[in-house]
PDB file of C-alpha atoms in Angstrom:
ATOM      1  CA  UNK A   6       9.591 -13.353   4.979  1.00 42.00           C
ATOM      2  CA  UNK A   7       8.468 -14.854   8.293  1.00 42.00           C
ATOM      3  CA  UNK A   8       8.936 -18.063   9.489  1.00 42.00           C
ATOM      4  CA  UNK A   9       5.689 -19.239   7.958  1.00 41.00           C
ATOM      5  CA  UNK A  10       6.843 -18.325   4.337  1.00 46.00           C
ATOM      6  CA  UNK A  11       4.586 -15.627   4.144  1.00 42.00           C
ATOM      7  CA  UNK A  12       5.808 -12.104   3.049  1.00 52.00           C
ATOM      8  CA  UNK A  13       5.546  -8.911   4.735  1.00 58.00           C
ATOM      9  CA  UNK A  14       3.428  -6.783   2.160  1.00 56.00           C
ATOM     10  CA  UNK A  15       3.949  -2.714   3.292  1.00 73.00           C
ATOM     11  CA  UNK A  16       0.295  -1.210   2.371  1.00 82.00           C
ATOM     12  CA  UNK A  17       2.621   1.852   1.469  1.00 88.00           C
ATOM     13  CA  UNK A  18       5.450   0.315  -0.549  1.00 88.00           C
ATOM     14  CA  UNK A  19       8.683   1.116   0.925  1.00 87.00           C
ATOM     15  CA  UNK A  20      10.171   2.272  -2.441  1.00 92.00           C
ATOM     16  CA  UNK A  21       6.975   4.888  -3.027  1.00 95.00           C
ATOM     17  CA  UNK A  22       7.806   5.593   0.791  1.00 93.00           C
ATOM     18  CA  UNK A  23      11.178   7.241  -0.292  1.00 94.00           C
ATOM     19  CA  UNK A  24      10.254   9.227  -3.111  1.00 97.00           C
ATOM     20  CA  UNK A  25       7.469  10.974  -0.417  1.00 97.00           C
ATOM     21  CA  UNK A  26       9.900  10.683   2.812  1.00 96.00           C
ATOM     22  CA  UNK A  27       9.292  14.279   3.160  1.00 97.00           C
ATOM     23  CA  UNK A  28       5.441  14.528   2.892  1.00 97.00           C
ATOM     24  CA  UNK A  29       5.373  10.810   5.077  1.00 94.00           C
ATOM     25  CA  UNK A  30       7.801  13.070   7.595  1.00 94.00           C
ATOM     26  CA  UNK A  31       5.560  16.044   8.140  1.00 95.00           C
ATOM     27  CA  UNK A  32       1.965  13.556   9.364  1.00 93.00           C
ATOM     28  CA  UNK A  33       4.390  11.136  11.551  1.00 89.00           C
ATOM     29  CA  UNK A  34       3.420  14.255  14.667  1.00 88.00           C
ATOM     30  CA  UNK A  35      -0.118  12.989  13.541  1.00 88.00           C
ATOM     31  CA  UNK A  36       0.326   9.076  14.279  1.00 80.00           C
ATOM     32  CA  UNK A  37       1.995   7.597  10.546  1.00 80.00           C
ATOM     33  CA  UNK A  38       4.559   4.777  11.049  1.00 75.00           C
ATOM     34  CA  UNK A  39       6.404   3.643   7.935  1.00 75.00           C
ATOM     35  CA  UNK A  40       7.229   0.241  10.383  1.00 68.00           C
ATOM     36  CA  UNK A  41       9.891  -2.233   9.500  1.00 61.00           C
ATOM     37  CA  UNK A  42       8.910  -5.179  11.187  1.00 52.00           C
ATOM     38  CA  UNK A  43       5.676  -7.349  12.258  1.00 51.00           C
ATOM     39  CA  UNK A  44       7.482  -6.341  15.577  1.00 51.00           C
ATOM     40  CA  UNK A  45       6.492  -2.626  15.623  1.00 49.00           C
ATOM     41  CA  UNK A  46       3.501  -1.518  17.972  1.00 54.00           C
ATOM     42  CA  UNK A  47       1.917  -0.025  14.790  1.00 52.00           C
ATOM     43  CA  UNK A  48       0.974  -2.486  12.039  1.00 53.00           C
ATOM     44  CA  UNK A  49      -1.368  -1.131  10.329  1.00 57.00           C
ATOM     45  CA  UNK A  50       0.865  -0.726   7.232  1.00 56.00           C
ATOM     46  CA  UNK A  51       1.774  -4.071   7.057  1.00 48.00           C
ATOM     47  CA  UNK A  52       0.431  -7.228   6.182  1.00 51.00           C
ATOM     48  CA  UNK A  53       1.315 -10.972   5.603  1.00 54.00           C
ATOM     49  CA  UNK A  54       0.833 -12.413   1.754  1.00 50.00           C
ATOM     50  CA  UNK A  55       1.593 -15.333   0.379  1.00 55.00           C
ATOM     51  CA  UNK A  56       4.780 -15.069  -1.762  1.00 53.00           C
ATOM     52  CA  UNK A  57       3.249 -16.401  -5.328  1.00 49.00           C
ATOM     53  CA  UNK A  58       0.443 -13.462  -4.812  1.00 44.00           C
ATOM     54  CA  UNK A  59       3.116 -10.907  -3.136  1.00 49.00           C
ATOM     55  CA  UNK A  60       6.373 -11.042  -5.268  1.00 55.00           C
ATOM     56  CA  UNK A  61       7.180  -8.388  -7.416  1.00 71.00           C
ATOM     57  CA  UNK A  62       4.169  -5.669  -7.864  1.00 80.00           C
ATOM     58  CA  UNK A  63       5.337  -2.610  -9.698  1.00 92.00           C
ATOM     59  CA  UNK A  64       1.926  -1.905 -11.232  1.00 94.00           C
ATOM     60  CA  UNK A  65       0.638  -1.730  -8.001  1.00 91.00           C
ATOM     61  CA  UNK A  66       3.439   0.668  -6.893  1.00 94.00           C
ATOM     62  CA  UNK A  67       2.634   2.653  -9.951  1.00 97.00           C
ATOM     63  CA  UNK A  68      -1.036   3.188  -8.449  1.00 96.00           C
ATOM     64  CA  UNK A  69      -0.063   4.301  -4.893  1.00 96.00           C
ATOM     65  CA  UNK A  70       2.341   6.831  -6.483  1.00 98.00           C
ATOM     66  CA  UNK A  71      -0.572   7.772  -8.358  1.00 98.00           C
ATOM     67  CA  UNK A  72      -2.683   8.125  -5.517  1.00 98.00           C
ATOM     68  CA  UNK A  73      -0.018   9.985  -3.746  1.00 98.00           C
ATOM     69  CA  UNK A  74       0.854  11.993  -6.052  1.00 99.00           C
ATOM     70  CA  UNK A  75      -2.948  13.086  -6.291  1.00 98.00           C
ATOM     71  CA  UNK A  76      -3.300  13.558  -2.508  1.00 98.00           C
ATOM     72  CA  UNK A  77      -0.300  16.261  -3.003  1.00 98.00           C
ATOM     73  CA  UNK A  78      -1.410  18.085  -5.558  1.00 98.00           C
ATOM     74  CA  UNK A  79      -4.781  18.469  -3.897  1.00 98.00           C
ATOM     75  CA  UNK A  80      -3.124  19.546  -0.312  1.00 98.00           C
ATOM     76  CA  UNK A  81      -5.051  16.386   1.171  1.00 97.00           C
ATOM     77  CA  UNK A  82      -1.552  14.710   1.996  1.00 98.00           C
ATOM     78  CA  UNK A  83      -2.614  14.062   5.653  1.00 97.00           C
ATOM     79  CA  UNK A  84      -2.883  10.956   8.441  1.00 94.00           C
ATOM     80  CA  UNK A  85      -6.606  11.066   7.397  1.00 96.00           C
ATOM     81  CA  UNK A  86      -6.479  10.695   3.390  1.00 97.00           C
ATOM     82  CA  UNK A  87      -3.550   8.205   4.185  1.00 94.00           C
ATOM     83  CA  UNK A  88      -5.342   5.962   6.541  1.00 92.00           C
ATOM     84  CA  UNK A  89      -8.425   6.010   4.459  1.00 96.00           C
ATOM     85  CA  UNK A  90      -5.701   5.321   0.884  1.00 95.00           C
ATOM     86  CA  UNK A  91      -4.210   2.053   3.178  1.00 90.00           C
ATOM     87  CA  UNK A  92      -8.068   0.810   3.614  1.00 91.00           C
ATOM     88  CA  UNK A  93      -8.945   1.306   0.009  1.00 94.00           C
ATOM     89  CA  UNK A  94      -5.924  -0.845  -0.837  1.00 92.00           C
ATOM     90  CA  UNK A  95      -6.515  -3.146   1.781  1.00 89.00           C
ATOM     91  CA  UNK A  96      -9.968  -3.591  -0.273  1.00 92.00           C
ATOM     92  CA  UNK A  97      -8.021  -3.595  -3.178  1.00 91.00           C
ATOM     93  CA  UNK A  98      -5.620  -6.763  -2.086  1.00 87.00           C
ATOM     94  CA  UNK A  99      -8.434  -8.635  -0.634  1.00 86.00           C
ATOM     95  CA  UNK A 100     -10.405  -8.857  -4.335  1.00 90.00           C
ATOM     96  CA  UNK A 101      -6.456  -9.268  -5.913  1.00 87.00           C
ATOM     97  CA  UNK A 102      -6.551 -12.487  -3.500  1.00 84.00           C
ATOM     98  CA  UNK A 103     -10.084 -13.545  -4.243  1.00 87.00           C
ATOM     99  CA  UNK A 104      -9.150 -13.124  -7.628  1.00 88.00           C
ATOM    100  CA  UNK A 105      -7.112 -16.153  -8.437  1.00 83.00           C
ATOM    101  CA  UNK A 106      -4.168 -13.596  -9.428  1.00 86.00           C
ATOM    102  CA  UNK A 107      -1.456 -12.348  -8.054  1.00 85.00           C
ATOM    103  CA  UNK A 108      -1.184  -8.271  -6.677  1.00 85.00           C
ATOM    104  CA  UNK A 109       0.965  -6.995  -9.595  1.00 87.00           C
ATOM    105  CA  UNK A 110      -1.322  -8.788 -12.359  1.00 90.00           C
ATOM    106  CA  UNK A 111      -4.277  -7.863 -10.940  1.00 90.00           C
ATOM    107  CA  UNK A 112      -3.466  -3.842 -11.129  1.00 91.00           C
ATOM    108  CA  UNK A 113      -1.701  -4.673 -14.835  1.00 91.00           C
ATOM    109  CA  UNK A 114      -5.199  -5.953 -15.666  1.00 88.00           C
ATOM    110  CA  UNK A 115      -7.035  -3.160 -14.434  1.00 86.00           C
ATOM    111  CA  UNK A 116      -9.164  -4.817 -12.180  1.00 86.00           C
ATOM    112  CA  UNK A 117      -9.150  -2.476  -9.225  1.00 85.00           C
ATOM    113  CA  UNK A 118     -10.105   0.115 -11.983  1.00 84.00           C
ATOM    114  CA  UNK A 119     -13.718  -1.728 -11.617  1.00 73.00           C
ATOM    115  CA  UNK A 120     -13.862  -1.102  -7.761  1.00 60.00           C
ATOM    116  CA  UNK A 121     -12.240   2.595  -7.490  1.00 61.00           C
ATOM    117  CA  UNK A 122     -13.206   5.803  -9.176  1.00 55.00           C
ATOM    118  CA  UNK A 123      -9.883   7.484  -8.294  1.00 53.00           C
TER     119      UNK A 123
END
């Protein structure tokens, strides 16, 4: 949490992270940063939420595992496919926030199902 209250949202959860350390390991020669901080020079995996919308969000974990998992088992686990996965759920968190619901409801609901074809 910063001093504003907001959380720090990881476009890549942390958790899903860890179970592909060693996929994440072999692109970070091609530019991917699994930062820490807001204080990192890299920050485009990160992003301030509001803590009500943020909090827990394991249905949205569940999708980016999903997505990984996919990437994998296509041999498209690369710094391209991930950068354009982190815009697609950039998209996806904006309409979670314009929404009225918060980031875990809104992939229990199925409602990035309407915007993605994955």
């Amino acid at each position: 949490m910063d001093v504003w209250g907001l959380d720090i949202h990881h476009i890549i959860p942390n958790e899903i992270y860890k179970e592909f350390r060693s996929d994440f390991k072999k692109i970070r020669k091609d530019g991917y940063i699994q930062n820490r901080s807001t204080k990192a020079k890299d920050k485009t995996n990160l992003r301030d939420l509001d803590r009500p919308f943020h909090g827990n969000h394991p249905q949205y974990n569940d999708y980016v595992r999903k997505r990984l998992k996919k990437l994998k088992k296509k041999g498209n686990f690369n710094i391209t496919e991930i950068k354009k996965l982190q815009d697609e759920l950039r998209k996806h968190i904006d309409d979670a926030l314009n929404s009225d619901m918060n980031l875990n409801d809104y992939f229990k609901e199925g409602k990035h199902k309407k915007k993605n074809k994955h």
